[in-house]
PDB file of C-alpha atoms in Angstrom:
ATOM      1  CA  ALA A   1      -5.979  37.021  34.049  1.00 78.00           C
ATOM      2  CA  GLN A   2      -8.823  35.502  35.752  1.00 84.00           C
ATOM      3  CA  ARG A   3     -11.396  34.623  34.004  1.00 90.00           C
ATOM      4  CA  VAL A   4     -15.174  32.755  34.073  1.00 95.00           C
ATOM      5  CA  THR A   5     -16.057  31.294  30.425  1.00 96.00           C
ATOM      6  CA  GLN A   6     -19.694  30.215  29.502  1.00 97.00           C
ATOM      7  CA  PRO A   7     -19.861  29.540  26.039  1.00 96.00           C
ATOM      8  CA  GLU A   8     -23.704  29.562  25.622  1.00 95.00           C
ATOM      9  CA  LYS A   9     -25.433  31.973  26.040  1.00 94.00           C
ATOM     10  CA  LEU A  10     -28.876  30.612  25.193  1.00 96.00           C
ATOM     11  CA  LEU A  11     -29.433  26.546  25.453  1.00 97.00           C
ATOM     12  CA  SER A  12     -32.339  25.047  24.577  1.00 97.00           C
ATOM     13  CA  VAL A  13     -32.927  21.646  25.546  1.00 96.00           C
ATOM     14  CA  PHE A  14     -36.354  19.385  25.503  1.00 97.00           C
ATOM     15  CA  LYS A  15     -37.648  17.930  28.205  1.00 96.00           C
ATOM     16  CA  GLY A  16     -36.524  14.622  29.987  1.00 96.00           C
ATOM     17  CA  ALA A  17     -33.366  15.190  27.702  1.00 97.00           C
ATOM     18  CA  PRO A  18     -29.881  15.486  29.116  1.00 97.00           C
ATOM     19  CA  VAL A  19     -28.672  18.616  29.979  1.00 97.00           C
ATOM     20  CA  GLU A  20     -25.039  19.993  30.164  1.00 97.00           C
ATOM     21  CA  LEU A  21     -24.208  23.835  31.109  1.00 98.00           C
ATOM     22  CA  LYS A  22     -20.621  24.700  30.355  1.00 97.00           C
ATOM     23  CA  CYS A  23     -18.096  26.188  32.791  1.00 97.00           C
ATOM     24  CA  ASN A  24     -14.534  27.354  32.036  1.00 97.00           C
ATOM     25  CA  TYR A  25     -12.682  29.386  34.329  1.00 95.00           C
ATOM     26  CA  SER A  26      -9.012  30.457  34.488  1.00 94.00           C
ATOM     27  CA  TYR A  27      -7.209  30.893  38.316  1.00 89.00           C
ATOM     28  CA  SER A  28      -3.635  30.142  38.823  1.00 85.00           C
ATOM     29  CA  GLY A  29      -4.849  29.265  42.326  1.00 83.00           C
ATOM     30  CA  SER A  30      -6.476  27.594  44.236  1.00 83.00           C
ATOM     31  CA  PRO A  31     -10.661  28.425  43.179  1.00 85.00           C
ATOM     32  CA  GLU A  32     -13.771  27.568  44.420  1.00 90.00           C
ATOM     33  CA  LEU A  33     -16.620  27.515  42.288  1.00 92.00           C
ATOM     34  CA  PHE A  34     -20.304  28.220  42.319  1.00 94.00           C
ATOM     35  CA  TRP A  35     -23.316  27.757  40.434  1.00 96.00           C
ATOM     36  CA  TYR A  36     -26.096  30.670  40.927  1.00 96.00           C
ATOM     37  CA  VAL A  37     -29.414  29.895  39.371  1.00 96.00           C
ATOM     38  CA  GLN A  38     -32.279  33.119  38.472  1.00 94.00           C
ATOM     39  CA  TYR A  39     -35.753  32.129  38.075  1.00 95.00           C
ATOM     40  CA  SER A  40     -37.900  34.665  36.146  1.00 92.00           C
ATOM     41  CA  ARG A  41     -38.961  36.741  38.442  1.00 88.00           C
ATOM     42  CA  GLN A  42     -36.784  35.304  41.579  1.00 90.00           C
ATOM     43  CA  ARG A  43     -33.892  36.395  43.348  1.00 91.00           C
ATOM     44  CA  LEU A  44     -30.300  35.209  42.285  1.00 93.00           C
ATOM     45  CA  GLN A  45     -29.563  32.086  44.706  1.00 94.00           C
ATOM     46  CA  LEU A  46     -27.098  29.474  44.779  1.00 93.00           C
ATOM     47  CA  LEU A  47     -27.740  26.135  43.072  1.00 94.00           C
ATOM     48  CA  LEU A  48     -24.704  24.404  44.285  1.00 91.00           C
ATOM     49  CA  ARG A  49     -21.154  24.461  45.037  1.00 89.00           C
ATOM     50  CA  HIS A  50     -18.356  22.311  44.345  1.00 84.00           C
ATOM     51  CA  ILE A  51     -17.060  21.760  47.879  1.00 78.00           C
ATOM     52  CA  SER A  52     -20.081  20.026  48.783  1.00 78.00           C
ATOM     53  CA  ARG A  53     -20.402  17.793  46.384  1.00 76.00           C
ATOM     54  CA  GLU A  54     -23.868  17.529  46.460  1.00 81.00           C
ATOM     55  CA  SER A  55     -26.994  17.192  44.112  1.00 83.00           C
ATOM     56  CA  ILE A  56     -29.388  19.671  44.182  1.00 86.00           C
ATOM     57  CA  LYS A  57     -32.758  20.123  42.390  1.00 91.00           C
ATOM     58  CA  GLY A  58     -31.136  16.548  40.313  1.00 92.00           C
ATOM     59  CA  PHE A  59     -28.149  18.869  39.166  1.00 94.00           C
ATOM     60  CA  THR A  60     -24.540  18.386  39.789  1.00 93.00           C
ATOM     61  CA  ALA A  61     -21.115  19.608  38.896  1.00 94.00           C
ATOM     62  CA  ASP A  62     -17.545  18.309  39.068  1.00 87.00           C
ATOM     63  CA  LEU A  63     -14.339  20.575  39.727  1.00 89.00           C
ATOM     64  CA  ASN A  64     -12.134  19.421  36.613  1.00 90.00           C
ATOM     65  CA  LYS A  65      -8.755  20.890  37.848  1.00 88.00           C
ATOM     66  CA  GLY A  66      -6.708  19.615  34.872  1.00 90.00           C
ATOM     67  CA  GLU A  67      -9.126  20.927  32.403  1.00 92.00           C
ATOM     68  CA  THR A  68     -10.251  24.109  34.551  1.00 93.00           C
ATOM     69  CA  SER A  69     -13.894  23.121  34.383  1.00 95.00           C
ATOM     70  CA  PHE A  70     -16.955  22.784  36.363  1.00 95.00           C
ATOM     71  CA  HIS A  71     -19.943  21.990  34.117  1.00 96.00           C
ATOM     72  CA  LEU A  72     -23.456  21.322  35.589  1.00 96.00           C
ATOM     73  CA  LYS A  73     -25.133  18.209  34.203  1.00 96.00           C
ATOM     74  CA  LYS A  74     -28.738  16.872  34.762  1.00 96.00           C
ATOM     75  CA  PRO A  75     -29.541  13.355  33.483  1.00 96.00           C
ATOM     76  CA  PHE A  76     -33.176  14.659  32.805  1.00 97.00           C
ATOM     77  CA  ALA A  77     -34.504  18.369  31.882  1.00 96.00           C
ATOM     78  CA  GLN A  78     -37.655  19.833  33.606  1.00 96.00           C
ATOM     79  CA  GLU A  79     -39.993  22.447  32.310  1.00 95.00           C
ATOM     80  CA  GLU A  80     -38.957  24.022  36.034  1.00 95.00           C
ATOM     81  CA  ASP A  81     -35.269  24.435  35.346  1.00 97.00           C
ATOM     82  CA  SER A  82     -35.843  27.234  32.953  1.00 97.00           C
ATOM     83  CA  ALA A  83     -33.447  30.067  34.023  1.00 97.00           C
ATOM     84  CA  MET A  84     -30.642  31.947  34.062  1.00 95.00           C
ATOM     85  CA  TYR A  85     -27.588  30.291  35.083  1.00 97.00           C
ATOM     86  CA  TYR A  86     -24.247  31.680  36.202  1.00 96.00           C
ATOM     87  CA  CYS A  87     -20.603  30.331  37.085  1.00 97.00           C
ATOM     88  CA  ALA A  88     -18.837  31.632  39.519  1.00 95.00           C
ATOM     89  CA  LEU A  89     -15.270  31.665  40.407  1.00 93.00           C
ATOM     90  CA  VAL A  90     -14.139  32.629  43.949  1.00 90.00           C
ATOM     91  CA  MET A  91     -10.315  33.353  44.316  1.00 83.00           C
ATOM     92  CA  ASN A  92      -7.970  31.985  47.221  1.00 75.00           C
ATOM     93  CA  ARG A  93      -6.216  35.569  48.170  1.00 73.00           C
ATOM     94  CA  ASP A  94      -8.847  37.795  48.477  1.00 75.00           C
ATOM     95  CA  ASP A  95     -12.800  37.558  48.698  1.00 77.00           C
ATOM     96  CA  LYS A  96     -13.265  38.961  45.373  1.00 85.00           C
ATOM     97  CA  ILE A  97     -15.524  37.104  42.862  1.00 89.00           C
ATOM     98  CA  ILE A  98     -15.787  36.588  39.019  1.00 92.00           C
ATOM     99  CA  PHE A  99     -19.470  35.743  37.359  1.00 94.00           C
ATOM    100  CA  GLY A 100     -19.571  34.223  33.996  1.00 95.00           C
ATOM    101  CA  LYS A 101     -21.768  35.899  31.487  1.00 94.00           C
ATOM    102  CA  GLY A 102     -24.601  33.626  32.022  1.00 95.00           C
ATOM    103  CA  THR A 103     -26.421  30.918  30.286  1.00 96.00           C
ATOM    104  CA  ARG A 104     -30.157  30.934  30.082  1.00 96.00           C
ATOM    105  CA  LEU A 105     -31.726  27.731  29.569  1.00 97.00           C
ATOM    106  CA  HIS A 106     -34.856  27.226  28.042  1.00 97.00           C
ATOM    107  CA  ILE A 107     -36.416  23.318  28.680  1.00 97.00           C
ATOM    108  CA  LEU A 108     -38.909  23.048  25.364  1.00 95.00           C
ATOM    109  CA  PRO A 109     -41.537  20.747  26.140  1.00 91.00           C
TER     110      PRO A 109
ATOM    111  CA  GLU B   1     -37.854  36.296  57.470  1.00 80.00           C
ATOM    112  CA  ALA B   2     -34.509  36.554  56.178  1.00 77.00           C
ATOM    113  CA  GLN B   3     -33.230  38.774  53.126  1.00 93.00           C
ATOM    114  CA  VAL B   4     -31.286  41.410  52.020  1.00 97.00           C
ATOM    115  CA  THR B   5     -33.329  44.627  50.873  1.00 96.00           C
ATOM    116  CA  GLN B   6     -32.616  47.227  48.558  1.00 97.00           C
ATOM    117  CA  ASN B   7     -34.329  50.213  47.602  1.00 96.00           C
ATOM    118  CA  PRO B   8     -35.629  51.758  45.494  1.00 97.00           C
ATOM    119  CA  ARG B   9     -36.124  48.801  43.263  1.00 96.00           C
ATOM    120  CA  TYR B  10     -36.688  51.337  40.393  1.00 97.00           C
ATOM    121  CA  LEU B  11     -34.872  55.002  39.915  1.00 96.00           C
ATOM    122  CA  ILE B  12     -34.577  57.042  37.128  1.00 96.00           C
ATOM    123  CA  THR B  13     -32.532  59.751  37.684  1.00 96.00           C
ATOM    124  CA  VAL B  14     -30.397  62.520  35.641  1.00 96.00           C
ATOM    125  CA  THR B  15     -26.611  63.044  34.880  1.00 97.00           C
ATOM    126  CA  GLY B  16     -24.644  64.465  37.501  1.00 96.00           C
ATOM    127  CA  LYS B  17     -27.536  63.982  40.095  1.00 96.00           C
ATOM    128  CA  LYS B  18     -26.032  62.326  43.382  1.00 97.00           C
ATOM    129  CA  LEU B  19     -27.830  59.611  44.534  1.00 97.00           C
ATOM    130  CA  THR B  20     -28.210  56.405  47.041  1.00 97.00           C
ATOM    131  CA  VAL B  21     -28.953  53.111  46.785  1.00 98.00           C
ATOM    132  CA  THR B  22     -29.906  51.484  50.307  1.00 98.00           C
ATOM    133  CA  CYS B  23     -28.890  47.677  50.990  1.00 98.00           C
ATOM    134  CA  SER B  24     -29.962  45.783  54.544  1.00 98.00           C
ATOM    135  CA  GLN B  25     -29.090  42.653  55.363  1.00 97.00           C
ATOM    136  CA  ASN B  26     -31.071  41.012  58.911  1.00 95.00           C
ATOM    137  CA  MET B  27     -28.606  37.672  58.870  1.00 95.00           C
ATOM    138  CA  ASN B  28     -25.725  39.297  60.759  1.00 94.00           C
ATOM    139  CA  HIS B  29     -23.483  38.469  57.840  1.00 95.00           C
ATOM    140  CA  GLU B  30     -20.284  39.926  58.071  1.00 94.00           C
ATOM    141  CA  TYR B  31     -19.898  39.803  53.893  1.00 94.00           C
ATOM    142  CA  MET B  32     -21.545  42.337  51.911  1.00 96.00           C
ATOM    143  CA  SER B  33     -21.029  43.602  48.021  1.00 96.00           C
ATOM    144  CA  TRP B  34     -22.490  45.309  45.359  1.00 97.00           C
ATOM    145  CA  TYR B  35     -22.699  43.887  42.000  1.00 97.00           C
ATOM    146  CA  ARG B  36     -24.013  45.326  38.267  1.00 97.00           C
ATOM    147  CA  GLN B  37     -25.792  42.976  35.517  1.00 94.00           C
ATOM    148  CA  ASP B  38     -25.671  44.397  31.828  1.00 93.00           C
ATOM    149  CA  PRO B  39     -26.617  42.556  29.149  1.00 88.00           C
ATOM    150  CA  GLY B  40     -23.681  40.338  27.488  1.00 86.00           C
ATOM    151  CA  LEU B  41     -21.682  40.841  30.486  1.00 90.00           C
ATOM    152  CA  GLY B  42     -22.961  38.997  33.216  1.00 89.00           C
ATOM    153  CA  LEU B  43     -22.459  39.888  36.984  1.00 93.00           C
ATOM    154  CA  ARG B  44     -19.692  42.008  37.698  1.00 94.00           C
ATOM    155  CA  GLN B  45     -18.557  43.087  41.485  1.00 94.00           C
ATOM    156  CA  ILE B  46     -18.156  46.527  42.284  1.00 96.00           C
ATOM    157  CA  TYR B  47     -17.147  47.143  45.766  1.00 96.00           C
ATOM    158  CA  TYR B  48     -17.162  44.183  48.683  1.00 94.00           C
ATOM    159  CA  SER B  49     -16.986  44.610  52.666  1.00 95.00           C
ATOM    160  CA  MET B  50     -15.425  42.094  55.014  1.00 92.00           C
ATOM    161  CA  ASN B  51     -16.521  44.190  58.231  1.00 91.00           C
ATOM    162  CA  VAL B  52     -17.615  47.205  59.463  1.00 94.00           C
ATOM    163  CA  GLU B  53     -15.345  49.701  58.502  1.00 92.00           C
ATOM    164  CA  VAL B  54     -13.453  47.741  55.702  1.00 92.00           C
ATOM    165  CA  THR B  55     -14.447  48.281  52.418  1.00 95.00           C
ATOM    166  CA  ASP B  56     -12.210  46.546  48.753  1.00 93.00           C
ATOM    167  CA  LYS B  57     -12.894  47.577  45.101  1.00 93.00           C
ATOM    168  CA  GLY B  58     -13.948  44.807  43.055  1.00 91.00           C
ATOM    169  CA  ASP B  59     -13.794  44.820  39.360  1.00 90.00           C
ATOM    170  CA  VAL B  60     -15.821  47.931  38.769  1.00 95.00           C
ATOM    171  CA  PRO B  61     -15.685  50.430  41.099  1.00 97.00           C
ATOM    172  CA  GLU B  62     -15.165  53.561  39.133  1.00 97.00           C
ATOM    173  CA  GLY B  63     -17.716  55.793  39.990  1.00 97.00           C
ATOM    174  CA  TYR B  64     -19.091  54.427  43.118  1.00 98.00           C
ATOM    175  CA  LYS B  65     -18.339  55.001  46.910  1.00 98.00           C
ATOM    176  CA  VAL B  66     -19.732  52.676  49.606  1.00 98.00           C
ATOM    177  CA  SER B  67     -19.508  52.896  53.270  1.00 96.00           C
ATOM    178  CA  ARG B  68     -20.327  50.171  55.928  1.00 97.00           C
ATOM    179  CA  LYS B  69     -21.039  52.173  59.249  1.00 97.00           C
ATOM    180  CA  GLU B  70     -23.031  49.716  60.844  1.00 96.00           C
ATOM    181  CA  LYS B  71     -22.770  45.920  60.174  1.00 96.00           C
ATOM    182  CA  ARG B  72     -26.469  45.712  58.346  1.00 97.00           C
ATOM    183  CA  ASN B  73     -26.076  48.351  56.301  1.00 97.00           C
ATOM    184  CA  PHE B  74     -24.285  48.817  52.880  1.00 98.00           C
ATOM    185  CA  PRO B  75     -25.376  51.518  50.787  1.00 98.00           C
ATOM    186  CA  LEU B  76     -24.367  52.298  47.227  1.00 98.00           C
ATOM    187  CA  ILE B  77     -23.898  56.319  46.576  1.00 98.00           C
ATOM    188  CA  LEU B  78     -23.171  57.402  43.449  1.00 97.00           C
ATOM    189  CA  GLU B  79     -21.850  60.928  43.452  1.00 96.00           C
ATOM    190  CA  SER B  80     -21.971  61.807  39.630  1.00 97.00           C
ATOM    191  CA  PRO B  81     -23.914  59.280  37.938  1.00 97.00           C
ATOM    192  CA  SER B  82     -23.523  59.081  34.262  1.00 97.00           C
ATOM    193  CA  PRO B  83     -25.515  57.290  31.698  1.00 97.00           C
ATOM    194  CA  ASN B  84     -23.532  54.351  31.441  1.00 96.00           C
ATOM    195  CA  GLN B  85     -24.186  53.701  35.401  1.00 98.00           C
ATOM    196  CA  THR B  86     -27.961  52.636  33.808  1.00 98.00           C
ATOM    197  CA  SER B  87     -27.847  49.150  34.843  1.00 97.00           C
ATOM    198  CA  LEU B  88     -28.987  46.492  37.337  1.00 96.00           C
ATOM    199  CA  TYR B  89     -27.572  46.451  40.750  1.00 97.00           C
ATOM    200  CA  PHE B  90     -27.777  43.597  43.235  1.00 97.00           C
ATOM    201  CA  CYS B  91     -26.377  43.874  46.836  1.00 97.00           C
ATOM    202  CA  ALA B  92     -25.777  40.331  48.245  1.00 96.00           C
ATOM    203  CA  SER B  93     -24.319  39.224  51.767  1.00 96.00           C
ATOM    204  CA  SER B  94     -22.972  36.060  52.796  1.00 94.00           C
ATOM    205  CA  LYS B  95     -22.067  34.993  56.672  1.00 92.00           C
ATOM    206  CA  GLN B  96     -17.958  34.850  56.493  1.00 85.00           C
ATOM    207  CA  GLY B  97     -16.197  35.773  53.399  1.00 82.00           C
ATOM    208  CA  LEU B  98     -17.113  34.171  50.237  1.00 83.00           C
ATOM    209  CA  ARG B  99     -14.676  30.727  50.400  1.00 80.00           C
ATOM    210  CA  GLY B 100     -17.462  27.950  51.569  1.00 73.00           C
ATOM    211  CA  SER B 101     -20.563  30.502  52.516  1.00 83.00           C
ATOM    212  CA  PRO B 102     -23.001  31.141  49.934  1.00 88.00           C
ATOM    213  CA  LEU B 103     -24.105  34.921  48.581  1.00 92.00           C
ATOM    214  CA  HIS B 104     -27.982  35.860  49.358  1.00 95.00           C
ATOM    215  CA  PHE B 105     -28.654  38.615  47.015  1.00 96.00           C
ATOM    216  CA  GLY B 106     -31.237  40.984  47.590  1.00 96.00           C
ATOM    217  CA  ASN B 107     -34.346  41.897  44.213  1.00 94.00           C
ATOM    218  CA  GLY B 108     -32.595  44.460  42.434  1.00 95.00           C
ATOM    219  CA  THR B 109     -32.393  48.241  41.481  1.00 97.00           C
ATOM    220  CA  ARG B 110     -33.028  49.542  38.243  1.00 97.00           C
ATOM    221  CA  LEU B 111     -31.324  52.701  37.567  1.00 98.00           C
ATOM    222  CA  THR B 112     -31.665  54.739  34.448  1.00 97.00           C
ATOM    223  CA  VAL B 113     -29.096  57.700  34.538  1.00 97.00           C
ATOM    224  CA  THR B 114     -30.277  60.213  31.341  1.00 96.00           C
TER     225      THR B 114
END
């Protein structure tokens, strides 16, 4: 069955330290992966997608098909990175999307 | 301003009393969808629509109905709400399906069913 796993419910990181939010997926087809973020009192919004291979707000994520992972990384955490992060998988056979359960990132001063 | 608008933001109702949560987008998007967000379960897709008069079930469609009579509107209908439908609901749209096209979310509707 298709699944997106974010193993950490909560991740606390000191400001200036590196951040890695883990995402693993299970899907036999050709997936498209996204990271969405929800800042306090704001709408859920797209952070980045694997097909763009871009860096947004200093975050990057590389799709590793061998390890079926799409971890989100940032070399130096900032206080404004505190938010809820969701990894999401779009399947290629239809327009369904599966979200992980989310990881709350808390940046400590 | 381009956005997805949901109403109401908060709703408290009783078991069995039919309700509708409206969703409207002004971006001429073809794809619209509904999600519920529950603690420990994340976001789960309820229904989605690729275009007018085309709707499909997501992962958790039981107890919900949707309709897509116009491109801009995608209401979520609970014919007979039950307490297990107490949740935070999000509507979202994207330009053309989900592949390569990001979702734009509404502000959410917090529903309580007593």
